[in-house]
């Protein structure tokens, strides 16, 4: 029986619980047992049960009272130590300034010999090399498929299916919010109006800085540079230009040349950049809407294009599920 501790119980954490429930029969057939959640923390409270929590009750409690239990904690690391678990699933909010709680939790779990799955971009964008080295030293599995592109399978694709390839570059749209805004601008909406619509639909935060200034896409570029190209770079190494300076004039001029403007992340052995680019209409990277898309240039297979939903409750949880199954397969 594999025991999970979920750190962060917002949209993605609750999505994981739903996905585990949906895949009950799969786990029974493949492993003979369902993973059990023995611990959950949100920003204020902790719920633990060494025999496995009643997750329906935890979700109901979170919905009704916005906490997972009555038991508060002052230090998330101490909360992790309150119960014995096998895998930490770290899905707390991203902090790209210093890694925040997520970095402390991941570091502590790996130091304790626990496997870790995360979609938290902050720790990976700031301390990727340190965390992967720590995992190796302690014999831990450390997986993070959902940190780039949500449901779009790119990291495990490169690590597993394309393991014998020389991957020369990856170019892609790694922020659905910016792509939604630029798609609306293609149709004549001003930037501010398109942004407001994105906020109303829940694609953009009240403070959209991380999206529109290119910071969110930059964290994903860093993760891909380190994970796929084995570089040792951090967020500060990325050359970043956001979309706030794109004018209706620029959009119109692009259209006159049968092109659109898209915010493109570019990664190779020598390149690390996020910036608006002119893309020919009909090119895979001219895609509209909120999807993420990436083109992988491999020396044997040639260009491989993948796309998928870059965010969402169930979509991101599906990436966590794939990492969980991979770890459980090895543990069998």
mmCIF file of C-alpha atoms in Angstrom, residues 15 44-45 71 77 118 146 148 172 190 275 303-304:
data_model
loop_
_atom_site.group_PDB
_atom_site.id
_atom_site.type_symbol
_atom_site.label_atom_id
_atom_site.label_comp_id
_atom_site.label_asym_id
_atom_site.label_seq_id
_atom_site.Cartn_x
_atom_site.Cartn_y
_atom_site.Cartn_z
ATOM 1 C CA UNK A 15 -8.410 17.241 -8.570
ATOM 2 C CA UNK A 44 -3.418 26.786 7.608
ATOM 3 C CA UNK A 45 -4.475 23.313 8.711
ATOM 4 C CA UNK A 71 -5.826 21.258 13.562
ATOM 5 C CA UNK A 77 7.862 20.702 7.597
ATOM 6 C CA UNK A 118 5.317 18.144 -7.866
ATOM 7 C CA UNK A 146 2.674 18.510 -14.586
ATOM 8 C CA UNK A 148 5.183 22.208 -17.730
ATOM 9 C CA UNK A 172 6.376 26.400 -27.701
ATOM 10 C CA UNK A 190 -7.710 45.761 -27.273
ATOM 11 C CA UNK A 275 9.319 36.655 -26.192
ATOM 12 C CA UNK A 303 9.948 17.798 -35.551
ATOM 13 C CA UNK A 304 7.372 16.422 -33.115
#
